[in-house]
XYZ file of N, CA, C and O in Angstrom:
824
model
N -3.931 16.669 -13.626
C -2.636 16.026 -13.365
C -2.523 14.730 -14.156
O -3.456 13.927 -14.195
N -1.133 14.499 -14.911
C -1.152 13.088 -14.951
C -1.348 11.714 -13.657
O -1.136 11.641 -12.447
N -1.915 10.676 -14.829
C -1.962 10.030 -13.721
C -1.613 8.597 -14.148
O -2.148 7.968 -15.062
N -0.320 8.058 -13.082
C 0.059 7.385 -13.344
C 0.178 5.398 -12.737
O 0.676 5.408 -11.611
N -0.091 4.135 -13.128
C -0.367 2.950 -12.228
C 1.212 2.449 -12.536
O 1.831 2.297 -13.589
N 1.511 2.295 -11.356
C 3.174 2.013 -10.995
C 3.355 0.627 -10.565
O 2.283 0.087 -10.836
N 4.150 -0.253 -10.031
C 4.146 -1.841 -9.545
C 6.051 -1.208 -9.677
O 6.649 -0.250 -10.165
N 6.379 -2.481 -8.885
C 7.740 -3.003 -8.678
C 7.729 -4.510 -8.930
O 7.257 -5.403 -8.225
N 8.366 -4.579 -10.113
C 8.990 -6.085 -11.091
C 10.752 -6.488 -10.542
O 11.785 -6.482 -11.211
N 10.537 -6.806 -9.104
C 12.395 -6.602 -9.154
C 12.698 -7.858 -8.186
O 13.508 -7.648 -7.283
N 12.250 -8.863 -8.266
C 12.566 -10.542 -7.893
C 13.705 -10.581 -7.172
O 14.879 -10.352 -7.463
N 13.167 -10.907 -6.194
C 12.562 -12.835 -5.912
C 11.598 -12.625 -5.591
O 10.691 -13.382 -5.939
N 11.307 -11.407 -4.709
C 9.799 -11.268 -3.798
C 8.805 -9.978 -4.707
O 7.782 -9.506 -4.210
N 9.248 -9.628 -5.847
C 8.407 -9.060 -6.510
C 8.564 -9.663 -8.006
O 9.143 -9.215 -8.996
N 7.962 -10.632 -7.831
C 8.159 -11.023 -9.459
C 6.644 -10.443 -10.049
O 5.645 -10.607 -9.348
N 6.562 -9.881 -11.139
C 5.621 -9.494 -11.546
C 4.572 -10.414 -12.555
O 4.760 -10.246 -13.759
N 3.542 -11.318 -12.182
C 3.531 -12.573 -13.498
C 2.942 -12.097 -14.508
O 2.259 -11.122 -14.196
N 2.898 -12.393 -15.750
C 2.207 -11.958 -17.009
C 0.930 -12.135 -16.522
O 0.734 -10.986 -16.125
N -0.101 -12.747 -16.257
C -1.339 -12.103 -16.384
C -1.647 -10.388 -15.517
O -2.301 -9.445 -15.962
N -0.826 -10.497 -14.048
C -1.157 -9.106 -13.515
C -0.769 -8.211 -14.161
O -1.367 -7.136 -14.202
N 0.750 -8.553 -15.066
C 0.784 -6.989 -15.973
C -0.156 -7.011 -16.595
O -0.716 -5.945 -16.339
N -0.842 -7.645 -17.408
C -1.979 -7.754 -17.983
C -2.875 -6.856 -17.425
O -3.196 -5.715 -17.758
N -3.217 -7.566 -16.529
C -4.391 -6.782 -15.950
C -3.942 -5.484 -15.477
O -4.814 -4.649 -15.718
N -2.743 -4.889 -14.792
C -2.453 -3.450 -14.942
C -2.471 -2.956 -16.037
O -3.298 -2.061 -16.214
N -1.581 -3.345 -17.165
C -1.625 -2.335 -18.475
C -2.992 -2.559 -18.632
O -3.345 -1.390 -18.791
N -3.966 -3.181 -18.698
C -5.422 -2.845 -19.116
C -6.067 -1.701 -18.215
O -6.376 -0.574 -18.602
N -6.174 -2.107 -17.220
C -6.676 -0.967 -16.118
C -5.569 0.365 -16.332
O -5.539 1.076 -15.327
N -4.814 0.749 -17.262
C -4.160 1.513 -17.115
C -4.729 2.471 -18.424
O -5.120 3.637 -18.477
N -4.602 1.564 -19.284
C -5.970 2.086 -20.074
C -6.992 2.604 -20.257
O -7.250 3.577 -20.966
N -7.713 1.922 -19.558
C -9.180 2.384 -19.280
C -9.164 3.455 -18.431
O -9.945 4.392 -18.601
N -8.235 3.430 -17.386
C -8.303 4.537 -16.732
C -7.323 6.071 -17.090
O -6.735 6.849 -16.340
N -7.413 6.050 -17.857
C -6.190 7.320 -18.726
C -5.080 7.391 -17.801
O -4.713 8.419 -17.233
N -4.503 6.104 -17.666
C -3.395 6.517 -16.861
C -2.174 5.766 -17.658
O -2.473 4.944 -18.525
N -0.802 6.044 -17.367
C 0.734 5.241 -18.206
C 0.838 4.375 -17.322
O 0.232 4.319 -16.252
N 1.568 3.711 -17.720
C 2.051 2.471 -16.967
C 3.379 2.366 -16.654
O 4.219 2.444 -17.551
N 3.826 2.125 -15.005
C 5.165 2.401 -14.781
C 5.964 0.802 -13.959
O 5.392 0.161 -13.078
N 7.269 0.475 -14.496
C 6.839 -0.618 -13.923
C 8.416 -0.463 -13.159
O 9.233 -0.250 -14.055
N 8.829 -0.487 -12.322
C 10.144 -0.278 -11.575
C 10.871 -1.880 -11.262
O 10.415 -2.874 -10.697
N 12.107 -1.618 -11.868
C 12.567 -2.950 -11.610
C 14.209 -3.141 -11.178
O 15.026 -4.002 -11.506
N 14.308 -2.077 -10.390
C 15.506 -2.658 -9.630
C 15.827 -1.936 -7.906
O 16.102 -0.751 -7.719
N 15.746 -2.620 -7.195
C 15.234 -2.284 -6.167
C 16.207 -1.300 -5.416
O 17.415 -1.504 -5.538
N 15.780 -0.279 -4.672
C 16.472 0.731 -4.201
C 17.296 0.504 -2.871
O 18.069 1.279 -2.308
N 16.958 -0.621 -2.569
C 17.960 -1.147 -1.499
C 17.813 -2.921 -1.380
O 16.945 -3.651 -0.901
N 18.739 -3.100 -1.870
C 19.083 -4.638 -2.929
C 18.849 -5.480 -1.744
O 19.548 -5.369 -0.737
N 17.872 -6.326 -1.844
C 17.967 -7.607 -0.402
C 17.261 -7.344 0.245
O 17.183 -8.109 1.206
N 16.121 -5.980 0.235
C 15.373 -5.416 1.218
C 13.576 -5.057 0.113
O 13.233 -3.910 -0.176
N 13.020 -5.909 -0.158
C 12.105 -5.524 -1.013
C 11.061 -4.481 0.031
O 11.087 -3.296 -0.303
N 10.353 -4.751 0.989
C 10.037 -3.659 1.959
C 10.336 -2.556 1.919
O 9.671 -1.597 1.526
N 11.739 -2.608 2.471
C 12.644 -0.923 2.371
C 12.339 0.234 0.950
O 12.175 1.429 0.703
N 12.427 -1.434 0.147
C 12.638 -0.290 -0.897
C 11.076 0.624 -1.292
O 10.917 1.736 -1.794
N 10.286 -0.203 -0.907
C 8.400 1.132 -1.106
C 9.243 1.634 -0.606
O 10.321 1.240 -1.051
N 9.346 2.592 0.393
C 9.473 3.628 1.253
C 10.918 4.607 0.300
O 11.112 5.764 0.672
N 11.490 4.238 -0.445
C 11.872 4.958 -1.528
C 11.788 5.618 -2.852
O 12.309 6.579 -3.417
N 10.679 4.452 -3.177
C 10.205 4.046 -4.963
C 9.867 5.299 -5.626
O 10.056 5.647 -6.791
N 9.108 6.151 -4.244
C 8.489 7.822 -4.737
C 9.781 8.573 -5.229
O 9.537 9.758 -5.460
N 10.978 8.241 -5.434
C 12.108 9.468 -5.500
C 12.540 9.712 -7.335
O 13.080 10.605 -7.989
N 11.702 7.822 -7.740
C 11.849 7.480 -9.055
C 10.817 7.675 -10.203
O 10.740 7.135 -11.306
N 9.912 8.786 -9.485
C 8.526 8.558 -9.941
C 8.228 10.258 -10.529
O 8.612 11.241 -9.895
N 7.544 10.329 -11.732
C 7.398 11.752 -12.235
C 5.956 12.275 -11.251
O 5.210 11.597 -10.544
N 5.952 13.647 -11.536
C 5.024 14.411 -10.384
C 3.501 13.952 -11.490
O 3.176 14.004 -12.676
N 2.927 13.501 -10.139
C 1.023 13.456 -10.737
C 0.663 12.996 -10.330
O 1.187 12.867 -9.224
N -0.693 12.095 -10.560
C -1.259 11.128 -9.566
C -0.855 9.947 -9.571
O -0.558 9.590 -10.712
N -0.699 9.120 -8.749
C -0.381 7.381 -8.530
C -0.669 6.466 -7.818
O -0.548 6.361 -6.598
N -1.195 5.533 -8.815
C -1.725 4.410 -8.279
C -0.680 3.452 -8.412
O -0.078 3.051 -9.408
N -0.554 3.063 -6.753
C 0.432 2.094 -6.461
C -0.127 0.673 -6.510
O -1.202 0.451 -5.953
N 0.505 -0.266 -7.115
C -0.118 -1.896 -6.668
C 0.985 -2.538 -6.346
O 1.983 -2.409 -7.056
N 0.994 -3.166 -5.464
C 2.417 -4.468 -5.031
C 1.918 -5.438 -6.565
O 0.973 -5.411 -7.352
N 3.242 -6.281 -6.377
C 3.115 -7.133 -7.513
C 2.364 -8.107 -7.738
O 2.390 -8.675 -8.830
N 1.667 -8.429 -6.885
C 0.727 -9.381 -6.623
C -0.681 -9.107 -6.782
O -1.559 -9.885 -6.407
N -0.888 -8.012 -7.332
C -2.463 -7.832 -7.465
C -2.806 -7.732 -8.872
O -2.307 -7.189 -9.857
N -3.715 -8.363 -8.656
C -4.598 -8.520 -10.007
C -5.877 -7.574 -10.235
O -6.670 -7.615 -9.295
N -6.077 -7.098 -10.833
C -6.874 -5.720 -11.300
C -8.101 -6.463 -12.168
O -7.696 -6.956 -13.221
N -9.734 -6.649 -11.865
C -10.516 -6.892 -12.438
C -10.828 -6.179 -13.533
O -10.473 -5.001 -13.501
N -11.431 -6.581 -14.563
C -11.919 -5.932 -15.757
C -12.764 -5.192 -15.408
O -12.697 -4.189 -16.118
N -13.822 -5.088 -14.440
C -14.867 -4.201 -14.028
C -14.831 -3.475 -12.954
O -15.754 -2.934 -12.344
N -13.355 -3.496 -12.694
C -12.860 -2.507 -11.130
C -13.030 -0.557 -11.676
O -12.825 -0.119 -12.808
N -13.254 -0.133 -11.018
C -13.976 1.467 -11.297
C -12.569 2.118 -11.227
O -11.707 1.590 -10.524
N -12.278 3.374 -12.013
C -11.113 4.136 -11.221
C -11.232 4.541 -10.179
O -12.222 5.136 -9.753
N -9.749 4.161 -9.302
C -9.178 4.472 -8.059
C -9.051 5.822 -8.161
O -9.419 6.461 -7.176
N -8.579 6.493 -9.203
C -8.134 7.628 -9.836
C -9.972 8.618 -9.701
O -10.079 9.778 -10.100
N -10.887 8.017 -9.230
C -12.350 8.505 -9.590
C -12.682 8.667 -8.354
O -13.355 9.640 -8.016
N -12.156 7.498 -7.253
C -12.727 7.209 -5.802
C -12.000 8.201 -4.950
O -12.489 8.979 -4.130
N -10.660 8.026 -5.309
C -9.918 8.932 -4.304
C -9.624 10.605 -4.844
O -8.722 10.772 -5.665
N -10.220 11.507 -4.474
C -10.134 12.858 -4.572
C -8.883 13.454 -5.232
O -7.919 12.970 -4.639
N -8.501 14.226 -6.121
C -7.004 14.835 -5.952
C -7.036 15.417 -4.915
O -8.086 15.919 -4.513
N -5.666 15.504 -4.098
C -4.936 16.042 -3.274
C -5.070 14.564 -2.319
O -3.933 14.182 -2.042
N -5.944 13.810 -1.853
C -5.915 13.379 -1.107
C -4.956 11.573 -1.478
O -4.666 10.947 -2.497
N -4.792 11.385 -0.127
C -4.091 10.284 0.245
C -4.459 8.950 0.227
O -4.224 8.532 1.361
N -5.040 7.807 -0.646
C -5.790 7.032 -0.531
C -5.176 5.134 -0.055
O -4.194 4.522 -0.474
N -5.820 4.877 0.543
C -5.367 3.894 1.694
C -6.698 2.916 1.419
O -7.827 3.359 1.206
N -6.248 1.124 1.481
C -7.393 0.464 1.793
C -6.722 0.006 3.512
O -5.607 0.356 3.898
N -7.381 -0.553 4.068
C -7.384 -1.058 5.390
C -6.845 -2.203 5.170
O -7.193 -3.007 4.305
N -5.623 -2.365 6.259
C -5.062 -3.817 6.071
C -6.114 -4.664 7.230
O -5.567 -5.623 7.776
N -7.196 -4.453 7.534
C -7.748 -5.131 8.567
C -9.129 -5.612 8.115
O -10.234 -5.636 8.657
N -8.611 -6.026 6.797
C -10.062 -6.522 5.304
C -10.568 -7.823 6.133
O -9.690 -8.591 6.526
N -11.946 -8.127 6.429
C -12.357 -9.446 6.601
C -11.792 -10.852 6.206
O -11.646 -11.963 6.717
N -11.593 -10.323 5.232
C -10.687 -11.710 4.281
C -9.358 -11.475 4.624
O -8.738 -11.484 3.561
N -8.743 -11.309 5.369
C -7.099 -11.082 5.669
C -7.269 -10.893 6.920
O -6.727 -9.886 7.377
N -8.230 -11.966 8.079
C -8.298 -12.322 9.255
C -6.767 -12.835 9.853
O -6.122 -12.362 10.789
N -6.527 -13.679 9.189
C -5.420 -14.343 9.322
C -3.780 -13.288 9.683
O -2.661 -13.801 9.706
N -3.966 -12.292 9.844
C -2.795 -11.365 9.659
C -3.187 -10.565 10.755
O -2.378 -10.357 11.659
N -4.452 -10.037 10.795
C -4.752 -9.129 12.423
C -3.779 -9.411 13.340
O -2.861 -8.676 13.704
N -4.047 -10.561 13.701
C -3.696 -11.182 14.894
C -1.807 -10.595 15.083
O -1.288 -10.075 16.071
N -1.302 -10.868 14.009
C 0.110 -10.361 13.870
C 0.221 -8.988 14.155
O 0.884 -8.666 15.141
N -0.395 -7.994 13.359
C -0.238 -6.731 13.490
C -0.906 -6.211 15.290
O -0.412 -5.305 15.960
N -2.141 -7.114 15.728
C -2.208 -6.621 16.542
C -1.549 -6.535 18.337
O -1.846 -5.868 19.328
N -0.647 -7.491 18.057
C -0.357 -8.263 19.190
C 1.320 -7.766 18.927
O 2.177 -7.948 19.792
N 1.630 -7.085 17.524
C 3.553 -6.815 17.670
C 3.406 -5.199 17.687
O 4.039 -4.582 18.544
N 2.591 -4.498 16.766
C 3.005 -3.189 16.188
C 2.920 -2.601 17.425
O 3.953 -2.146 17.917
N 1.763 -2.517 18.087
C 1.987 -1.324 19.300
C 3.210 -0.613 20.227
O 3.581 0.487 20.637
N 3.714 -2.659 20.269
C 5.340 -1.788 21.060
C 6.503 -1.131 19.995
O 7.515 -0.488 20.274
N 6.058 -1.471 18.904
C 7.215 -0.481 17.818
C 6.663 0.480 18.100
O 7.257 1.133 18.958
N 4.989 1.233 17.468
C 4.833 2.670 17.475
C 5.196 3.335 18.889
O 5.432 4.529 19.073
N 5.191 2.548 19.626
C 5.560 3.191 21.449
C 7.082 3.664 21.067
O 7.489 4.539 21.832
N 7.927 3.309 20.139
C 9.173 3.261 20.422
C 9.226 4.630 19.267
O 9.972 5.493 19.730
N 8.689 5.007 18.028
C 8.901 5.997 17.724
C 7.672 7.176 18.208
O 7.314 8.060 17.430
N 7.256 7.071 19.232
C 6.804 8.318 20.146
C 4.939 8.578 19.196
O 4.364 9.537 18.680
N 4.638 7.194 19.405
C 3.333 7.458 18.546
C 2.642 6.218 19.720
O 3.015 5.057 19.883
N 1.242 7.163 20.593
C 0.677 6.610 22.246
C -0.327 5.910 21.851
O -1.093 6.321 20.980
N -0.456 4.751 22.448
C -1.775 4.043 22.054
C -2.400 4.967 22.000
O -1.913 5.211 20.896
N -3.289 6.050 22.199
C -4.679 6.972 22.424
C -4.925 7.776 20.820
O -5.903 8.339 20.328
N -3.793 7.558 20.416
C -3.341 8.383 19.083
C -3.839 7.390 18.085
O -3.931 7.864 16.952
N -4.179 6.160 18.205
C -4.585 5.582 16.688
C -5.257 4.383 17.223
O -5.006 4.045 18.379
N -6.244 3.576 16.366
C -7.060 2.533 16.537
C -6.647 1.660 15.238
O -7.125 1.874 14.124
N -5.931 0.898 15.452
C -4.728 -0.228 14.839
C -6.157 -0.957 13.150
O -6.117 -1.023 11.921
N -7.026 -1.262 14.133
C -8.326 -2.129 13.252
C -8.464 -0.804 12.294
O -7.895 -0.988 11.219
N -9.061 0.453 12.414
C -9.583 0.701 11.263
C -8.309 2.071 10.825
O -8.534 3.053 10.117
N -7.027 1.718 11.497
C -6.496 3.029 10.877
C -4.547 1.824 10.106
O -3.532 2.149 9.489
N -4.895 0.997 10.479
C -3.534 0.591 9.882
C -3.769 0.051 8.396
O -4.693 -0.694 8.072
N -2.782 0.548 7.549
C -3.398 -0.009 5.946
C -2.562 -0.909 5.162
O -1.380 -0.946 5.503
N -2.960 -1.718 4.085
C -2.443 -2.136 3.516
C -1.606 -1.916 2.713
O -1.791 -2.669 1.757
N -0.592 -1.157 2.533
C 0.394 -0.605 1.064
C 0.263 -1.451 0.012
O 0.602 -0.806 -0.980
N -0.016 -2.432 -0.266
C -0.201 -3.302 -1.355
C -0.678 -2.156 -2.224
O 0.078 -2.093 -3.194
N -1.806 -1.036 -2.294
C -2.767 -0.614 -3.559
C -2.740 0.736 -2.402
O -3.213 0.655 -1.268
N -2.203 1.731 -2.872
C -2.545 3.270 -2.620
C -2.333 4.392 -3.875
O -1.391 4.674 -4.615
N -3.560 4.820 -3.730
C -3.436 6.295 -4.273
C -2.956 7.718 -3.603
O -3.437 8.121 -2.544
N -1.910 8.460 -4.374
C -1.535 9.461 -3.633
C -1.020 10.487 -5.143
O -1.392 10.334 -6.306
N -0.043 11.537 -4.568
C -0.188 12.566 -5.443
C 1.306 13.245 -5.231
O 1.597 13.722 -4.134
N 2.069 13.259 -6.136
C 3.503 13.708 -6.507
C 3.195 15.366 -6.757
O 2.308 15.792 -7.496
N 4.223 16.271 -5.894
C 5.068 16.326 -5.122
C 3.827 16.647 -3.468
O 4.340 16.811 -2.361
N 2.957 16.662 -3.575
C 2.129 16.816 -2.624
C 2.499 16.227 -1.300
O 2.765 16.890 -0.297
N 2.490 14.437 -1.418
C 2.926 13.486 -0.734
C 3.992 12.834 -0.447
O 4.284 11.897 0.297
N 4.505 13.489 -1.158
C 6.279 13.254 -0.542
C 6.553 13.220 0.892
O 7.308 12.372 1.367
N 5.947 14.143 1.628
C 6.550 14.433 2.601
C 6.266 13.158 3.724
O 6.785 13.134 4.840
N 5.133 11.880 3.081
C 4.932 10.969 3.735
C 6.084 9.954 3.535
O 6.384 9.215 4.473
N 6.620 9.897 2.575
C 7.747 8.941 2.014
C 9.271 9.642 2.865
O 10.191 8.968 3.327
N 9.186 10.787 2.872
C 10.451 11.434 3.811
C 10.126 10.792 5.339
O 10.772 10.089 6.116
N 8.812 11.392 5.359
C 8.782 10.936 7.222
C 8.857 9.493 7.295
O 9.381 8.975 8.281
N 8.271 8.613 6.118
C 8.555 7.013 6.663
C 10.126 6.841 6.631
O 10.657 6.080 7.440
N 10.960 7.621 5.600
C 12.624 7.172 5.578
C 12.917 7.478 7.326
O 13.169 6.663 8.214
N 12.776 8.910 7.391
C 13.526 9.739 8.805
C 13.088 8.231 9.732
O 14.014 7.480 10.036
N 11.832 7.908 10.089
C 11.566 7.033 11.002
C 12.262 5.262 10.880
O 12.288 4.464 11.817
N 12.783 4.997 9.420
C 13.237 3.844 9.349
C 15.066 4.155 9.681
O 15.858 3.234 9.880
N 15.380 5.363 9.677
C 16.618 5.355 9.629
C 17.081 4.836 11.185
O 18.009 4.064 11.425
N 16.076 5.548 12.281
C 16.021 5.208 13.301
C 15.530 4.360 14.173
O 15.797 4.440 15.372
N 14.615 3.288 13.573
C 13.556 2.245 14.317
C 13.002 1.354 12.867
O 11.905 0.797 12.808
N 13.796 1.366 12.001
C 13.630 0.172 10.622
C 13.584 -1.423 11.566
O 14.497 -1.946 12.204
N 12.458 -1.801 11.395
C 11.981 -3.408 11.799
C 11.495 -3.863 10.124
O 10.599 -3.150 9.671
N 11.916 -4.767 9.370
C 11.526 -5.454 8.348
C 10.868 -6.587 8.582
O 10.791 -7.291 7.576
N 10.192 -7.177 9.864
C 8.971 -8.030 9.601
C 8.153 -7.585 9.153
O 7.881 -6.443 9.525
N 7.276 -8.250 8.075
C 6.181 -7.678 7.987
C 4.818 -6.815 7.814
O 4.182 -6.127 7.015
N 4.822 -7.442 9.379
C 3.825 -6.118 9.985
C 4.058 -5.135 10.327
O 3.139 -4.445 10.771
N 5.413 -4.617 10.275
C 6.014 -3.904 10.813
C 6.513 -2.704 8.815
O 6.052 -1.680 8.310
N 7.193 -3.320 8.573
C 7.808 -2.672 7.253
C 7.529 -1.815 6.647
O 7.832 -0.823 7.309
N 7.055 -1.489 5.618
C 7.029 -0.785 4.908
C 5.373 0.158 5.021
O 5.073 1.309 4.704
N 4.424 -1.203 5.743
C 3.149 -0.979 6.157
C 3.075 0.058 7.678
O 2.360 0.984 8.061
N 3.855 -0.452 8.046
C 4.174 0.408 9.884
C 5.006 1.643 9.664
O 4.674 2.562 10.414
N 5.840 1.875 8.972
C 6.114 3.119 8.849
C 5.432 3.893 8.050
O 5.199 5.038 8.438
N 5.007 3.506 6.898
C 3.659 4.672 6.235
C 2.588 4.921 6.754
O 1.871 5.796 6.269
N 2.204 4.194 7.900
C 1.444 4.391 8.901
C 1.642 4.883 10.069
O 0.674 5.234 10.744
N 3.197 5.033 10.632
C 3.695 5.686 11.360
C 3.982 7.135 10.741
O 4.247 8.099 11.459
N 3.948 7.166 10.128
C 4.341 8.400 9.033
C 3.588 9.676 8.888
O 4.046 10.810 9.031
N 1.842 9.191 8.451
C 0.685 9.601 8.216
C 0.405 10.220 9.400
O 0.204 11.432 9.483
N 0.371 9.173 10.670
C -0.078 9.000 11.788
C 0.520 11.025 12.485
O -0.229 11.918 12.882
N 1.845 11.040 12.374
C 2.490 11.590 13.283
C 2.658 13.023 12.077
O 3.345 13.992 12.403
N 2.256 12.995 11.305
C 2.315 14.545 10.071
C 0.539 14.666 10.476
O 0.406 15.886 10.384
N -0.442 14.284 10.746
C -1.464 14.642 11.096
C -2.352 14.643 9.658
O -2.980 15.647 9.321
N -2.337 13.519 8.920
C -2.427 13.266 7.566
C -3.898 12.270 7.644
O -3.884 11.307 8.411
N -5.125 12.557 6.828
C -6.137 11.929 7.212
C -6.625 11.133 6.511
O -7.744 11.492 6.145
N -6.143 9.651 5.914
C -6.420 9.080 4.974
C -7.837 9.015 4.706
O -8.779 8.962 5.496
N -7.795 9.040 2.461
C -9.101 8.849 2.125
C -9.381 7.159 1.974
O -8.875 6.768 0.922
N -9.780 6.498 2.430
C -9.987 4.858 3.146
C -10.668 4.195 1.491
O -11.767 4.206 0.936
N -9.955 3.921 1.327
C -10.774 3.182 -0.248
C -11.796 2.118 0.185
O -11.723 1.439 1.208
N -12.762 2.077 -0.754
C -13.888 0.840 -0.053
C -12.960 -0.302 -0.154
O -11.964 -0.286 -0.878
N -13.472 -1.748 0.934
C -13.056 -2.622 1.341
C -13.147 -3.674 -0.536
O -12.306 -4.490 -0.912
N -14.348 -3.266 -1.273
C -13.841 -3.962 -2.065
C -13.223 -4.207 -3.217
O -13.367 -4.957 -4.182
N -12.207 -3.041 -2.715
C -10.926 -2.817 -3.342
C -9.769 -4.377 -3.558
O -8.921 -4.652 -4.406
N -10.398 -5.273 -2.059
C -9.000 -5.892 -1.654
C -9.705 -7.095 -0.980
O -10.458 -7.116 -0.006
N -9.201 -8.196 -1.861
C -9.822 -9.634 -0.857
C -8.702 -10.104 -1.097
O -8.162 -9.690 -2.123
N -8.083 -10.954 -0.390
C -7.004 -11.853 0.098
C -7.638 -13.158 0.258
O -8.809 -13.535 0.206
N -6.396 -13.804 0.489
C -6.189 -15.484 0.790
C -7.302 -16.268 0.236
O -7.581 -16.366 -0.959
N -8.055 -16.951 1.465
C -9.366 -17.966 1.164
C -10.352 -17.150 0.843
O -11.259 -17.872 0.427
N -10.655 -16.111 0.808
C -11.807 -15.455 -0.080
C -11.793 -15.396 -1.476
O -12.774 -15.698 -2.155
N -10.550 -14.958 -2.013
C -10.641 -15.254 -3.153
C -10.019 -16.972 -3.808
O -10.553 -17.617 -4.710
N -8.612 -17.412 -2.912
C -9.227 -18.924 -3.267
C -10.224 -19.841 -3.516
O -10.145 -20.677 -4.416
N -11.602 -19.672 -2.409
C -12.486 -21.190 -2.455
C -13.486 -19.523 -2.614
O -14.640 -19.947 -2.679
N -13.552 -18.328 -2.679
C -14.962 -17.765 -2.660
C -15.129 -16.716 -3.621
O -15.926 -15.778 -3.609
N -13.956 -17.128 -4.735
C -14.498 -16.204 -5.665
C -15.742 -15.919 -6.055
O -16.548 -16.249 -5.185
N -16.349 -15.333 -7.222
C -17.699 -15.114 -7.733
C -17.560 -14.167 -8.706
O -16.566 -13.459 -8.544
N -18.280 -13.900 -9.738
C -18.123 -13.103 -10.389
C -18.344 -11.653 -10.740
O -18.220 -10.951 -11.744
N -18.817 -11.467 -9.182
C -18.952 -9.881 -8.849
C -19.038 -10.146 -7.253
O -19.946 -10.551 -6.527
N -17.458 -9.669 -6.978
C -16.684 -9.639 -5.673
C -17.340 -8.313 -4.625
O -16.626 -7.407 -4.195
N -18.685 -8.426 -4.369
C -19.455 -7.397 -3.893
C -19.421 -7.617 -2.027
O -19.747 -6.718 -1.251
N -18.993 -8.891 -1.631
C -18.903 -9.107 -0.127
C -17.984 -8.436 0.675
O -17.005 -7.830 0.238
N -18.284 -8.538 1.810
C -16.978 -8.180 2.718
C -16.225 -9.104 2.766
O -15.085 -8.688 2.557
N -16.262 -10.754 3.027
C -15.311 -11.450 3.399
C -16.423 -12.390 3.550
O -16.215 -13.531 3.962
């Protein structure tokens, strides 16, 4: 399959800066993949909303998704290598280094998923809710996760957050019986880990 690294360039809240294209078109390279860069958002005023569409603009193959904000190391391995074809690939939004955000997701999301018919007993929030920032998945295979997150926003769309674009692809997965392949954690460091704890081989948890 082709395989393709995608981002959304479509400002105020996705500005894309020259070094991360950088570092995507390089990693796009190395990893035999094109480079796709989407820049006008599918529902204007709603940068959230619009992930949960972006798949309708996208040719069939493999894809590696990054929000605009990530920066891609020179010595990062293919995603395209880690995550299997066919399968669905997800890092955990509940990374050591992105302590600071638990607390949000864990204390709001439950009473949304109660409201689209998904029971506490059905999911464990810590190691099953993910980050959309960076997923691998697979055109026309996975579509049907991008349909079920629309059907569920048409009816219970919350744009905080913790809630957005992250809670319905997770509400989504959750309720199609879909078993994410969990990318290793050091896929993804956030905030003060990589502020004051960089290093030059990002091998920690947090």
């Amino acid at each position: 399959m082709n395989k393709y690294v995608v981002t959304m360039n479509a400002g105020p809240r996705y500005n894309l800066t020259g070094n991360g294209r950088h570092s995507m078109l390089a990693a796009a390279e190395r990893w035999g993949a094109d480079f796709i860069e989407l820049k006008q958002l599918d529902k204007p005023g709603h940068h959230y909303k619009s992930k949960i569409y972006y798949d309708q603009k996208l040719p069939e193959g493999r894809i590696c998704w990054m929000d605009a904000d990530v920066m891609i190391r020179s010595d990062c391995p293919s995603p395209f290598d880690v995550v299997p074809e066919g399968e669905f690939g997800l890092v955990r939004g509940h990374h050591p280094s992105h302590s600071g955000a638990n607390d949000h997701v864990l204390h709001n999301l439950p009473s949304w998923l109660s409201k689209v018919g998904i029971k506490k007993d059905a999911y464990d929030i810590n190691s099953e809710y993910p980050n959309t920032g960076f997923m691998i998945y697979d055109l026309p295979e996975h579509k049907k996760i991008f349909d079920m997150a629309r059907e569920i926003a048409d009816s219970h769309w919350d744009e905080r957050w913790w809630c957005a674009d992250q809670g319905h692809m997770f509400a989504a997965y959750k309720k199609l019986g879909i078993k994410p392949c969990w990318i290793p954690v050091m896929f993804q460091h956030h905030g003060a880990d990589l502020w004051y704890g960089w290093t030059p081989c990002m091998d920690r948890l947090g």
